[in-house]
Coordinates of C-alpha atoms in Angstrom, one line a residue:
Chain A
M1 CA 188.1 -205.1 -32.3
M2 CA 185.0 -204.1 -34.2
M3 CA 183.7 -202.0 -31.3
R4 CA 186.8 -199.9 -31.0
N5 CA 187.0 -196.4 -32.2
K6 CA 183.5 -196.1 -33.4
I7 CA 182.5 -192.5 -33.5
S8 CA 178.7 -193.3 -33.4
L9 CA 179.1 -195.4 -30.3
G10 CA 181.3 -192.8 -28.6
F11 CA 178.7 -190.2 -29.3
A12 CA 175.9 -192.4 -27.9
A13 CA 177.9 -193.1 -24.8
L14 CA 178.6 -189.4 -24.3
V15 CA 174.9 -188.5 -24.7
V16 CA 173.9 -191.2 -22.2
A17 CA 176.6 -190.1 -19.7
L18 CA 175.3 -186.5 -20.0
L19 CA 171.7 -187.6 -19.5
L20 CA 172.7 -189.4 -16.3
V21 CA 174.0 -186.2 -14.7
V22 CA 171.2 -183.9 -15.8
P23 CA 169.4 -184.0 -12.3
V24 CA 172.8 -183.4 -10.6
Y25 CA 173.4 -180.4 -12.8
A26 CA 169.8 -179.1 -12.4
S27 CA 170.0 -179.1 -8.6
W28 CA 173.6 -177.7 -8.5
A29 CA 172.7 -174.9 -10.9
G30 CA 169.3 -174.4 -9.3
E31 CA 167.5 -174.8 -12.6
P32 CA 164.5 -177.1 -12.1
F33 CA 163.3 -176.2 -15.6
A34 CA 166.3 -178.0 -17.1
L35 CA 165.2 -181.2 -15.3
T36 CA 161.5 -181.1 -16.4
F37 CA 162.6 -180.1 -19.9
M38 CA 165.0 -183.0 -20.2
A39 CA 162.4 -185.3 -18.8
R40 CA 160.1 -184.2 -21.6
V41 CA 162.8 -184.9 -24.1
L42 CA 163.1 -188.4 -22.7
V43 CA 159.4 -189.0 -22.8
F44 CA 159.3 -188.0 -26.4
A45 CA 162.4 -190.0 -27.1
L46 CA 160.6 -193.1 -25.8
A47 CA 157.6 -192.3 -28.1
A48 CA 159.9 -191.8 -31.0
I49 CA 161.7 -195.1 -30.2
S50 CA 158.4 -196.9 -30.4
L51 CA 157.5 -195.2 -33.7
N52 CA 161.0 -196.0 -35.1
L53 CA 160.3 -199.7 -34.5
I54 CA 157.5 -199.7 -37.1
L55 CA 158.5 -196.6 -39.2
G56 CA 162.3 -197.1 -39.4
Y57 CA 162.4 -200.9 -39.4
G58 CA 159.0 -201.9 -40.7
G59 CA 158.4 -199.1 -43.2
M60 CA 155.0 -198.4 -41.8
V61 CA 154.5 -194.6 -41.7
S62 CA 152.1 -194.2 -38.9
F63 CA 150.8 -190.6 -38.8
G64 CA 148.8 -191.2 -35.7
H65 CA 151.2 -192.4 -33.1
A66 CA 150.3 -189.6 -30.7
L67 CA 147.1 -191.6 -30.2
Y68 CA 148.9 -194.0 -28.0
M69 CA 150.6 -191.3 -26.0
G70 CA 147.1 -189.8 -25.4
L71 CA 145.7 -193.2 -24.4
G72 CA 148.5 -193.7 -21.9
A73 CA 148.0 -190.2 -20.5
Y74 CA 144.3 -190.7 -20.2
S75 CA 144.7 -194.1 -18.6
V76 CA 146.5 -192.2 -15.8
G77 CA 144.1 -189.3 -15.8
L78 CA 140.8 -191.2 -15.9
L79 CA 142.0 -193.7 -13.2
A80 CA 143.3 -190.9 -11.0
Q81 CA 140.0 -189.1 -11.4
H82 CA 138.3 -192.2 -9.9
E83 CA 140.9 -192.4 -7.2
V84 CA 142.9 -195.3 -8.6
T85 CA 146.5 -194.0 -8.3
N86 CA 148.2 -197.4 -8.0
G87 CA 150.9 -197.2 -10.7
W88 CA 150.9 -200.9 -11.5
V89 CA 147.1 -200.8 -12.2
Q90 CA 147.6 -197.7 -14.3
L91 CA 150.5 -199.4 -16.1
G92 CA 148.4 -202.5 -16.7
V93 CA 145.5 -200.5 -18.0
T94 CA 147.7 -198.4 -20.3
L95 CA 149.3 -201.5 -21.8
A96 CA 146.0 -203.3 -22.2
V97 CA 144.2 -200.3 -23.7
C98 CA 147.0 -199.4 -26.1
G99 CA 147.4 -203.1 -27.1
A100 CA 143.7 -203.5 -27.7
V101 CA 143.4 -200.3 -29.7
G102 CA 146.6 -201.0 -31.6
L103 CA 145.4 -204.5 -32.5
L104 CA 142.0 -203.2 -33.6
T105 CA 143.2 -200.3 -35.7
G106 CA 146.2 -202.2 -36.9
V107 CA 144.1 -205.0 -38.3
I108 CA 142.2 -202.5 -40.4
S109 CA 145.0 -200.1 -41.3
L110 CA 147.5 -202.8 -42.3
R111 CA 145.1 -204.0 -45.0
T112 CA 146.4 -201.0 -46.9
T113 CA 149.9 -199.7 -47.6
G114 CA 151.6 -196.5 -48.6
I115 CA 149.6 -193.3 -48.5
A116 CA 146.4 -195.0 -47.5
F117 CA 148.1 -196.3 -44.4
I118 CA 149.4 -192.8 -43.5
M119 CA 145.9 -191.4 -43.9
I120 CA 144.1 -194.1 -42.0
T121 CA 146.4 -194.0 -39.0
L122 CA 145.9 -190.3 -39.0
A123 CA 142.1 -190.7 -39.2
F124 CA 142.0 -193.1 -36.3
A125 CA 144.0 -190.8 -34.1
Q126 CA 141.7 -187.9 -35.0
M127 CA 138.7 -190.1 -34.1
F128 CA 140.0 -190.6 -30.6
Y129 CA 141.0 -186.9 -30.5
Y130 CA 137.3 -186.0 -31.1
L131 CA 136.2 -188.6 -28.6
F132 CA 138.3 -187.0 -25.8
V133 CA 137.3 -183.5 -26.9
S134 CA 133.6 -184.4 -26.5
L135 CA 134.0 -186.1 -23.1
K136 CA 132.7 -183.0 -21.3
Q137 CA 132.6 -184.8 -17.9
Y138 CA 136.4 -185.3 -18.1
G139 CA 137.3 -181.8 -19.1
G140 CA 136.6 -182.1 -22.8
D141 CA 138.6 -179.6 -24.7
D142 CA 140.3 -178.2 -21.6
G143 CA 141.8 -181.5 -20.6
L144 CA 141.9 -183.2 -17.2
S145 CA 144.3 -182.2 -14.4
I146 CA 145.7 -185.1 -12.4
S147 CA 146.0 -184.4 -8.7
A148 CA 147.9 -187.5 -7.6
R149 CA 150.8 -189.1 -9.5
S150 CA 151.3 -192.8 -10.2
D151 CA 152.2 -194.7 -7.0
F152 CA 154.3 -197.8 -7.7
G153 CA 154.6 -198.8 -4.0
L154 CA 158.4 -198.7 -3.9
F155 CA 158.5 -195.3 -5.5
T156 CA 156.1 -192.7 -6.8
L157 CA 156.5 -190.5 -9.9
A158 CA 155.7 -187.4 -7.8
S159 CA 159.3 -186.3 -7.5
P160 CA 160.8 -184.9 -10.7
V161 CA 164.1 -186.6 -10.1
T162 CA 162.4 -190.0 -9.7
L163 CA 160.4 -189.4 -12.8
Y164 CA 163.4 -188.4 -14.7
Y165 CA 165.4 -191.5 -13.8
T166 CA 162.4 -193.7 -14.5
A167 CA 162.1 -192.2 -17.9
L168 CA 165.8 -192.6 -18.5
V169 CA 165.8 -196.2 -17.4
L170 CA 162.8 -196.9 -19.7
V171 CA 164.5 -195.1 -22.6
L172 CA 167.7 -197.1 -22.2
A173 CA 165.7 -200.4 -21.8
A174 CA 163.8 -199.5 -25.0
L175 CA 167.0 -198.8 -26.9
F176 CA 168.4 -202.2 -25.7
F177 CA 165.2 -203.9 -26.6
T178 CA 165.2 -202.3 -30.1
H179 CA 168.8 -203.3 -30.5
R180 CA 168.0 -207.0 -29.7
L181 CA 164.7 -207.1 -31.5
V182 CA 165.9 -205.9 -34.9
A183 CA 168.8 -208.4 -34.9
A184 CA 166.5 -211.3 -34.0
R185 CA 164.6 -213.3 -36.5
F186 CA 161.4 -211.3 -35.8
G187 CA 163.3 -208.0 -36.6
M188 CA 164.8 -209.6 -39.8
V189 CA 161.4 -210.5 -41.1
L190 CA 160.1 -207.0 -40.3
R191 CA 163.0 -205.4 -42.1
G192 CA 162.5 -207.8 -45.0
C193 CA 158.8 -206.7 -45.2
R194 CA 159.9 -203.1 -45.6
V195 CA 162.2 -203.9 -48.5
N196 CA 160.0 -206.4 -50.3
E197 CA 156.9 -207.8 -48.7
R198 CA 155.9 -210.0 -51.6
R199 CA 159.2 -211.8 -51.5
M200 CA 158.8 -212.4 -47.7
K201 CA 155.4 -213.8 -48.4
A202 CA 156.8 -216.1 -51.1
M203 CA 159.4 -217.3 -48.6
G204 CA 156.4 -218.5 -46.5
F205 CA 156.2 -215.8 -43.8
H206 CA 152.8 -214.7 -42.7
T207 CA 153.9 -211.1 -43.1
L208 CA 150.7 -209.5 -41.7
R209 CA 151.2 -211.3 -38.4
Y210 CA 154.7 -209.9 -38.1
R211 CA 153.8 -206.4 -39.1
L212 CA 150.7 -206.4 -36.8
S213 CA 152.8 -207.7 -33.8
A214 CA 155.3 -204.9 -34.4
Y215 CA 152.5 -202.4 -34.6
V216 CA 150.9 -203.6 -31.4
L217 CA 154.3 -203.7 -29.6
S218 CA 155.0 -200.2 -30.8
S219 CA 151.7 -198.8 -29.6
M220 CA 152.1 -200.4 -26.1
L221 CA 155.6 -198.9 -25.8
C222 CA 154.2 -195.5 -26.9
G223 CA 151.5 -195.8 -24.3
L224 CA 154.3 -196.0 -21.7
A225 CA 155.5 -192.7 -22.9
G226 CA 152.0 -191.3 -22.4
L227 CA 151.9 -192.6 -18.9
L228 CA 155.1 -190.8 -18.1
Y229 CA 154.0 -187.6 -19.8
A230 CA 150.8 -187.5 -17.8
N231 CA 152.9 -187.8 -14.6
L232 CA 155.3 -185.1 -15.8
T233 CA 152.7 -182.5 -16.7
G234 CA 150.1 -183.5 -14.1
F235 CA 147.6 -183.3 -17.0
A236 CA 145.9 -185.3 -19.7
S237 CA 144.7 -183.3 -22.7
P238 CA 143.3 -184.0 -26.1
A239 CA 146.2 -181.9 -27.4
Y240 CA 148.5 -184.9 -26.5
L241 CA 146.9 -186.8 -29.4
A242 CA 146.7 -184.0 -31.8
W243 CA 148.0 -184.8 -35.3
T244 CA 150.8 -182.2 -35.0
V245 CA 152.3 -184.3 -32.2
S246 CA 152.3 -187.4 -34.5
G247 CA 154.0 -185.2 -37.1
E248 CA 156.6 -184.1 -34.5
L249 CA 157.3 -187.7 -33.6
I250 CA 157.9 -188.5 -37.3
V251 CA 160.2 -185.5 -37.6
M252 CA 162.2 -186.8 -34.5
V253 CA 162.6 -190.2 -36.1
V254 CA 163.7 -188.9 -39.4
L255 CA 165.9 -186.1 -38.0
G256 CA 167.7 -188.5 -35.7
G257 CA 168.2 -191.3 -38.3
M258 CA 165.4 -193.6 -39.4
G259 CA 166.0 -197.3 -38.8
T260 CA 169.0 -196.7 -36.4
V261 CA 168.7 -197.8 -32.8
F262 CA 170.0 -194.6 -31.3
G263 CA 168.4 -192.2 -33.9
P264 CA 165.1 -191.5 -32.2
L265 CA 166.8 -190.3 -29.0
A266 CA 169.1 -188.1 -31.0
G267 CA 166.2 -186.7 -33.0
A268 CA 164.1 -185.9 -29.9
L269 CA 167.1 -184.1 -28.4
V270 CA 167.8 -182.1 -31.5
L271 CA 164.2 -181.2 -32.3
L272 CA 163.1 -180.2 -28.8
I273 CA 166.3 -178.3 -28.0
S274 CA 166.1 -176.4 -31.3
E275 CA 162.4 -175.6 -30.5
E276 CA 163.4 -174.2 -27.2
L277 CA 166.2 -172.1 -28.7
L278 CA 163.9 -170.7 -31.3
K279 CA 161.3 -170.0 -28.7
A280 CA 163.8 -167.9 -26.9
L281 CA 164.6 -166.1 -30.1
T282 CA 161.1 -165.1 -31.3
D283 CA 157.4 -165.6 -30.6
H284 CA 156.9 -166.7 -34.2
W285 CA 159.4 -169.5 -33.9
M286 CA 157.2 -171.9 -35.9
M287 CA 157.9 -169.6 -39.0
I288 CA 161.5 -170.7 -38.7
L289 CA 161.0 -174.3 -37.6
G290 CA 158.6 -175.1 -40.5
P291 CA 161.1 -174.1 -43.3
L292 CA 163.9 -175.8 -41.3
I293 CA 162.0 -179.1 -41.4
V294 CA 161.5 -178.6 -45.2
L295 CA 165.2 -178.0 -45.5
V296 CA 166.1 -181.1 -43.5
V297 CA 163.8 -183.2 -45.8
L298 CA 165.3 -181.7 -48.9
T299 CA 169.0 -182.1 -47.9
A300 CA 169.7 -184.2 -44.9
R301 CA 168.0 -187.5 -45.5
R302 CA 170.1 -189.8 -43.3
G303 CA 169.5 -188.0 -40.0
V304 CA 172.0 -187.1 -37.3
Y305 CA 172.8 -190.6 -36.2
G306 CA 172.7 -191.9 -39.7
Y307 CA 175.5 -189.6 -40.7
L308 CA 177.6 -190.8 -37.8
L309 CA 177.1 -194.3 -38.9
D310 CA 178.0 -193.3 -42.5
W311 CA 181.2 -191.8 -41.1
D312 CA 182.0 -195.0 -39.2
A313 CA 181.4 -197.0 -42.4
W314 CA 183.6 -194.7 -44.4
R315 CA 186.5 -195.1 -41.8
E316 CA 186.0 -198.8 -41.8
R317 CA 186.3 -198.9 -45.6
K318 CA 189.4 -196.9 -45.5
R319 CA 190.9 -199.3 -42.9
V320 CA 189.9 -202.3 -44.9
A321 CA 191.4 -200.8 -48.1
V322 CA 194.8 -200.4 -46.3
L323 CA 194.6 -203.9 -44.7
P324 CA 195.3 -206.2 -47.7
E325 CA 198.8 -204.9 -48.3
S326 CA 199.9 -205.7 -44.7
V327 CA 198.5 -209.3 -44.8
E328 CA 199.6 -210.0 -48.4
G329 CA 202.6 -212.0 -47.5
Q330 CA 200.8 -214.4 -45.3
P331 CA 199.5 -217.7 -46.6
Chain B
M1 CA 111.5 -184.3 -36.2
S2 CA 109.8 -182.5 -39.0
L3 CA 110.2 -183.1 -42.7
S4 CA 111.5 -179.6 -43.3
L5 CA 114.3 -180.0 -40.7
F6 CA 115.3 -183.2 -42.3
L7 CA 115.4 -181.5 -45.8
I8 CA 117.4 -178.6 -44.4
Q9 CA 120.0 -181.0 -42.9
M10 CA 120.2 -182.9 -46.1
L11 CA 120.9 -179.6 -47.9
N12 CA 123.5 -178.7 -45.3
G13 CA 125.1 -182.1 -45.9
L14 CA 125.1 -181.5 -49.6
Q15 CA 126.7 -178.1 -49.0
L16 CA 129.5 -179.6 -46.8
G17 CA 129.8 -182.4 -49.5
V18 CA 130.6 -179.9 -52.3
L19 CA 133.1 -178.0 -50.2
L20 CA 134.8 -181.3 -49.4
F21 CA 134.8 -182.2 -53.0
M22 CA 136.6 -179.0 -54.0
L23 CA 139.3 -179.8 -51.4
S24 CA 139.6 -183.5 -52.2
A25 CA 139.6 -183.0 -56.0
G26 CA 142.8 -180.9 -55.7
L27 CA 144.3 -183.3 -53.2
T28 CA 143.6 -186.4 -55.3
L29 CA 144.5 -184.8 -58.6
V30 CA 148.0 -183.9 -57.3
F31 CA 148.3 -187.4 -55.8
G32 CA 146.9 -189.3 -58.8
I33 CA 149.2 -187.5 -61.3
M34 CA 152.4 -186.5 -59.5
N35 CA 152.1 -189.2 -56.8
F36 CA 152.7 -186.3 -54.3
V37 CA 151.1 -186.2 -50.8
N38 CA 150.3 -182.6 -50.1
L39 CA 149.3 -182.1 -46.5
A40 CA 149.7 -178.4 -47.0
H41 CA 146.6 -178.4 -49.1
G42 CA 144.6 -177.3 -46.0
S43 CA 147.0 -174.3 -45.8
L44 CA 146.1 -173.3 -49.3
Y45 CA 142.4 -173.5 -48.3
M46 CA 143.2 -171.3 -45.3
M47 CA 145.3 -168.8 -47.2
G48 CA 142.5 -168.6 -49.9
A49 CA 140.0 -167.8 -47.2
Y50 CA 142.3 -165.1 -45.7
F51 CA 143.1 -163.5 -49.1
A52 CA 139.4 -163.3 -49.9
A53 CA 138.4 -162.0 -46.5
A54 CA 141.1 -159.4 -46.5
A55 CA 140.2 -158.2 -50.0
Y56 CA 136.5 -158.2 -49.1
A57 CA 137.2 -156.0 -46.0
R58 CA 139.2 -153.5 -48.1
T59 CA 137.1 -153.3 -51.3
D60 CA 133.6 -154.4 -50.2
S61 CA 133.2 -156.3 -53.4
F62 CA 132.6 -160.0 -53.2
L63 CA 133.5 -160.6 -56.8
L64 CA 136.9 -158.9 -56.3
A65 CA 137.4 -160.9 -53.1
A66 CA 136.7 -164.1 -55.0
L67 CA 139.2 -163.1 -57.7
V68 CA 141.9 -162.3 -55.1
G69 CA 141.2 -165.5 -53.2
I70 CA 141.4 -167.8 -56.2
V71 CA 144.3 -166.1 -58.0
G72 CA 146.2 -165.8 -54.7
S73 CA 145.9 -169.4 -53.7
A74 CA 146.7 -170.6 -57.2
A75 CA 149.8 -168.4 -57.3
L76 CA 150.8 -169.8 -53.9
G77 CA 150.2 -173.3 -55.1
F78 CA 152.4 -172.7 -58.1
A79 CA 155.2 -171.3 -55.9
I80 CA 155.0 -174.3 -53.5
E81 CA 155.2 -176.7 -56.4
R82 CA 158.3 -174.9 -57.9
I83 CA 160.1 -174.4 -54.6
V84 CA 159.3 -177.6 -52.6
A85 CA 157.1 -180.2 -54.3
A86 CA 159.0 -180.5 -57.6
R87 CA 162.1 -181.5 -55.8
L88 CA 160.4 -184.3 -54.0
Y89 CA 158.4 -186.2 -56.7
A90 CA 161.1 -188.8 -56.9
R91 CA 161.2 -189.4 -53.1
D92 CA 158.9 -191.5 -51.1
H93 CA 155.7 -190.5 -49.4
L94 CA 157.3 -190.0 -46.0
D95 CA 159.4 -187.1 -47.3
H96 CA 156.3 -185.5 -48.9
V97 CA 154.5 -185.8 -45.6
L98 CA 157.4 -184.3 -43.6
A99 CA 158.1 -181.4 -46.0
T100 CA 154.4 -180.4 -46.2
F101 CA 154.1 -180.8 -42.4
G102 CA 156.8 -178.1 -42.2
L103 CA 154.9 -175.9 -44.6
I104 CA 151.7 -176.2 -42.5
L105 CA 153.6 -175.0 -39.4
F106 CA 155.0 -172.1 -41.5
F107 CA 151.6 -171.0 -43.0
N108 CA 149.7 -171.2 -39.7
E109 CA 152.3 -169.0 -38.0
L110 CA 152.3 -166.7 -41.0
A111 CA 148.6 -166.2 -40.8
R112 CA 148.8 -165.7 -37.1
T113 CA 151.5 -163.1 -37.6
V114 CA 149.8 -161.2 -40.4
W115 CA 146.1 -161.4 -39.4
G116 CA 146.3 -162.2 -35.6
A117 CA 145.4 -165.3 -33.7
S118 CA 141.7 -164.4 -33.2
P119 CA 139.2 -165.4 -35.8
Y120 CA 138.8 -163.0 -38.8
Y121 CA 135.2 -162.5 -39.9
M122 CA 134.0 -162.2 -43.5
N123 CA 130.4 -161.0 -44.1
V124 CA 127.9 -162.7 -46.4
P125 CA 127.6 -160.7 -49.6
Q126 CA 124.5 -158.4 -49.5
A127 CA 122.8 -160.1 -52.5
L128 CA 123.0 -163.5 -50.9
S129 CA 122.2 -162.6 -47.3
G130 CA 118.5 -163.6 -47.4
T131 CA 116.8 -166.9 -47.6
I132 CA 115.3 -168.6 -50.6
N133 CA 112.1 -170.6 -50.9
L134 CA 112.9 -174.2 -51.9
L135 CA 110.0 -176.6 -52.2
G136 CA 108.2 -174.9 -49.4
I137 CA 111.1 -174.6 -47.0
S138 CA 113.2 -171.5 -46.6
Y139 CA 117.0 -172.1 -46.9
S140 CA 119.9 -169.7 -46.6
A141 CA 120.6 -168.2 -50.0
Y142 CA 124.4 -168.2 -49.4
R143 CA 124.5 -171.9 -48.5
F144 CA 122.4 -172.6 -51.6
A145 CA 124.9 -170.6 -53.6
I146 CA 127.7 -172.8 -52.3
I147 CA 125.9 -175.9 -53.5
V148 CA 125.4 -174.3 -56.9
V149 CA 129.0 -173.2 -57.2
G150 CA 130.3 -176.6 -56.0
L151 CA 128.2 -178.5 -58.6
L152 CA 129.4 -176.1 -61.3
V153 CA 133.0 -176.6 -60.3
A154 CA 132.5 -180.4 -60.4
L155 CA 131.0 -180.1 -63.9
G156 CA 133.9 -177.9 -64.9
C157 CA 136.4 -180.5 -63.6
Y158 CA 134.6 -183.2 -65.5
L159 CA 134.6 -181.2 -68.7
L160 CA 138.3 -180.1 -68.3
I161 CA 139.6 -183.6 -67.6
N162 CA 137.5 -185.6 -70.0
K163 CA 136.8 -183.2 -72.9
T164 CA 139.7 -180.9 -73.4
R165 CA 143.3 -181.2 -74.8
V166 CA 144.8 -180.2 -71.4
G167 CA 142.6 -182.8 -69.8
M168 CA 143.9 -185.4 -72.2
L169 CA 147.5 -184.4 -71.2
I170 CA 146.6 -184.6 -67.5
R171 CA 145.2 -188.1 -68.0
A172 CA 148.2 -189.1 -70.0
G173 CA 150.6 -187.6 -67.5
S174 CA 149.0 -189.7 -64.7
S175 CA 149.7 -193.0 -66.5
N176 CA 153.1 -192.2 -68.1
P177 CA 154.8 -188.9 -67.5
T178 CA 158.0 -190.0 -69.3
I179 CA 156.3 -190.7 -72.6
V180 CA 154.2 -187.5 -72.3
A181 CA 157.5 -185.5 -71.8
A182 CA 159.1 -187.4 -74.7
L183 CA 156.2 -186.3 -77.0
G184 CA 157.3 -182.7 -76.4
V185 CA 155.0 -181.6 -73.7
N186 CA 156.4 -179.4 -71.0
I187 CA 155.7 -181.7 -68.2
K188 CA 157.2 -179.5 -65.5
L189 CA 154.8 -176.7 -66.5
L190 CA 151.9 -179.1 -66.7
N191 CA 152.7 -180.4 -63.2
A192 CA 152.9 -176.9 -61.8
A193 CA 149.7 -176.0 -63.6
I194 CA 147.9 -179.0 -62.1
F195 CA 149.2 -178.1 -58.6
A196 CA 148.0 -174.5 -59.1
L197 CA 144.6 -175.8 -60.3
G198 CA 144.3 -177.9 -57.1
A199 CA 145.3 -174.9 -55.1
A200 CA 142.7 -172.7 -56.9
L201 CA 140.0 -175.3 -56.0
A202 CA 141.1 -175.2 -52.4
G203 CA 141.0 -171.4 -52.6
V204 CA 137.4 -171.5 -53.9
A205 CA 136.5 -173.8 -51.0
G206 CA 138.2 -171.4 -48.6
L207 CA 136.5 -168.2 -49.9
M208 CA 133.1 -169.8 -50.1
S209 CA 133.3 -171.1 -46.5
G210 CA 134.8 -167.8 -45.2
P211 CA 131.4 -166.2 -44.4
I212 CA 129.9 -169.4 -42.7
L213 CA 133.0 -170.4 -40.7
S214 CA 135.4 -168.2 -38.9
V215 CA 138.6 -167.6 -40.8
Q216 CA 141.5 -168.5 -38.4
P217 CA 145.0 -170.0 -38.2
G218 CA 144.8 -173.8 -38.4
M219 CA 141.3 -173.8 -40.0
G220 CA 142.6 -176.0 -42.8
E221 CA 143.6 -179.0 -40.8
P222 CA 140.3 -180.5 -39.5
I223 CA 138.7 -180.2 -43.0
L224 CA 141.9 -181.5 -44.6
I225 CA 141.6 -184.6 -42.5
T226 CA 138.0 -185.0 -43.5
A227 CA 139.0 -184.5 -47.2
M228 CA 141.6 -187.3 -46.8
I229 CA 139.0 -189.6 -45.4
V230 CA 136.9 -188.7 -48.5
I231 CA 139.6 -189.6 -50.9
V232 CA 140.5 -192.8 -49.0
I233 CA 136.8 -193.8 -49.2
G234 CA 136.5 -192.7 -52.8
G235 CA 139.6 -194.5 -54.0
I236 CA 142.8 -192.5 -54.1
G237 CA 143.5 -190.7 -57.4
S238 CA 140.0 -190.9 -58.6
V239 CA 138.3 -187.5 -59.0
R240 CA 135.0 -189.2 -59.8
G241 CA 135.3 -191.2 -56.6
A242 CA 136.1 -188.0 -54.7
F243 CA 132.9 -186.4 -55.9
Y244 CA 130.6 -189.3 -54.9
S245 CA 132.3 -190.0 -51.6
A246 CA 132.5 -186.2 -50.7
L247 CA 128.7 -186.1 -51.0
I248 CA 128.3 -189.3 -49.0
V249 CA 130.6 -188.1 -46.3
G250 CA 129.1 -184.6 -46.2
V251 CA 125.6 -186.1 -45.7
I252 CA 126.7 -188.7 -43.2
D253 CA 128.6 -186.2 -41.1
T254 CA 125.9 -183.6 -41.1
A255 CA 123.1 -186.1 -40.5
G256 CA 125.1 -187.7 -37.7
R257 CA 125.7 -184.5 -35.9
A258 CA 122.0 -183.4 -36.3
F259 CA 120.2 -186.6 -35.6
L260 CA 122.4 -189.1 -33.7
P261 CA 122.0 -187.4 -30.3
M262 CA 118.3 -187.3 -30.9
I263 CA 118.2 -191.0 -31.9
L264 CA 120.4 -192.1 -28.9
R265 CA 118.0 -190.3 -26.5
E266 CA 115.3 -192.8 -27.5
F267 CA 117.5 -195.7 -26.3
L268 CA 119.7 -194.4 -23.5
D269 CA 119.2 -192.3 -20.5
R270 CA 119.6 -188.5 -20.9
S271 CA 123.1 -188.0 -19.5
T272 CA 124.6 -190.9 -21.3
A273 CA 123.0 -189.8 -24.6
Q274 CA 124.2 -186.3 -24.1
A275 CA 127.8 -187.5 -23.6
A276 CA 127.8 -190.3 -26.3
G277 CA 125.8 -188.5 -29.0
P278 CA 128.3 -185.8 -30.0
A279 CA 131.3 -188.1 -29.5
L280 CA 129.8 -190.8 -31.7
A281 CA 128.7 -188.2 -34.3
S282 CA 132.2 -186.8 -34.7
M283 CA 133.6 -190.3 -35.0
L284 CA 131.0 -191.4 -37.5
I285 CA 132.9 -190.8 -40.7
C286 CA 136.0 -192.5 -39.3
I287 CA 133.9 -195.5 -38.5
F288 CA 132.4 -195.4 -41.9
M289 CA 135.9 -195.2 -43.5
A290 CA 137.0 -198.2 -41.4
A291 CA 134.0 -200.2 -42.5
V292 CA 134.6 -199.3 -46.2
L293 CA 138.3 -200.2 -45.9
A294 CA 137.5 -203.5 -44.2
L295 CA 135.4 -204.5 -47.1
K296 CA 137.1 -202.7 -50.0
P297 CA 140.7 -201.6 -49.3
Q298 CA 140.9 -199.9 -52.6
G299 CA 138.0 -197.6 -51.8
L300 CA 134.5 -197.5 -53.3
F301 CA 135.3 -196.1 -56.7
P302 CA 138.9 -197.1 -57.4
V303 CA 140.8 -195.8 -60.5
K304 CA 140.2 -198.4 -63.2
N305 CA 143.3 -198.3 -65.3
Q306 CA 145.7 -199.0 -62.5

């Protein structure tokens, strides 16, 4: 009963259905660009989902999340450079490296809150940015091109269609994972920390442990997005961990609806498609995008998916308001 | 390594330090008083540099260029405060970060549209183009002028905040804006003025660094991130802390870049040292920040009354 007629769920189902047929459309219309573009949207959606886990539910504004995308991409790039193209090895290395870096930087950053946390995560990301820029033997500033894609034995990520569906499966899995996680005890504690950490401490939770676990989990998930991104572009570049990418990820999360399961995907879709439309309009598209972001912050705080949820809640209230009259006569 | 090289690098560190102070003072002033995170501060620095460079190219007078740079960036700061920042004071930091991120994209593209994507050069003024003799070493007169200007600005900030009536209001506004407003002070104007003051400081930093760095779109971001590291190390909201930590960071960064590759060569083989040296040097201040935070999460010189 509760699930019926929900606009937000209908919208989500529609988006997923459309995403499923993108490769079919691309080959039918002969537009390979549509496929790679939508694959890019999915990769960024995955990264935004990982950021939403700590930003939306944990209240931790990480301004350096692109770091993990970069680490994932370089795990593929550096291994491929040394002729290790086994996808499982690359996956293991990505998760291990992102987990380790997440743990190390998380322990230090989480000692602080608020603005200091924003700046520290930014500084750590910059630190790795400079590291990769100065690795001259691996392309330095220019980045590193990857000749062979990840080979997972059963399938390789060389074909755009395979890559697309792999990304889609991962995005859907990540959405389901988020959905389950935030409703579980762990997610409850995390959301409690966002609202009032001191109270959670008083209730006997070791809050740092929960927040750190969420942070590490999020960085590993974001590393996965990096692995896919490297396979998509055939390239690993310091630009992947530039601070503007971290900013874009935050914009996606907020634009889509912070702290909603489906929001990051909606945000990635809206932001990247509007960027593409503006690019077609003018070379100086950033002069329009910048003020648009300011406008969104000033006016539309709940985000695309947040408004859909508001709409559902409003309809639900209206339904409940009518209900008592019809059940009045019953004991 | 000779003594004079060491002294020159120390002076370069000091010079970077005072530039960082001018940026971080504005950043931390606005944060400490209005609780507003202004990532677009680097854009004000960039626009100040462009204004000055453009005016210098037209008029050939450095004084006029300085005036245009400072007044221009202050006016821009005032406008940003009125149009965007003032509406966001009551919101949380995430909204500040996002809105000012949008502003950065806008200003970088604006600079690219107006002045082109390639670097824009600004000449060193004729009077300061030579070198001066300092304790037996010759040092660039222009860089020395930056140090002098930076220290004068720091002194000016100290006097303004601690010795004047406006400074008293600024300090009062930082601890309780509501009461200050109730006492009949136009707090909105005061906020805008502080924002413009911070912007003017960024403009001074921009115009002073114009002749030694290339003026180009996006030039504000790397130094802004360093300035943020400065204020995190110094203790957020503390101008005094920003001053000391700017000097420390300036010296560490410069010394690291100059001497670290040299030192590593003593221990490691040549190719490893050549790869690790610059990487480690550029990471040095982040490592320093991490170390400081691990020991003192509040920063080295935290604000006392909070």
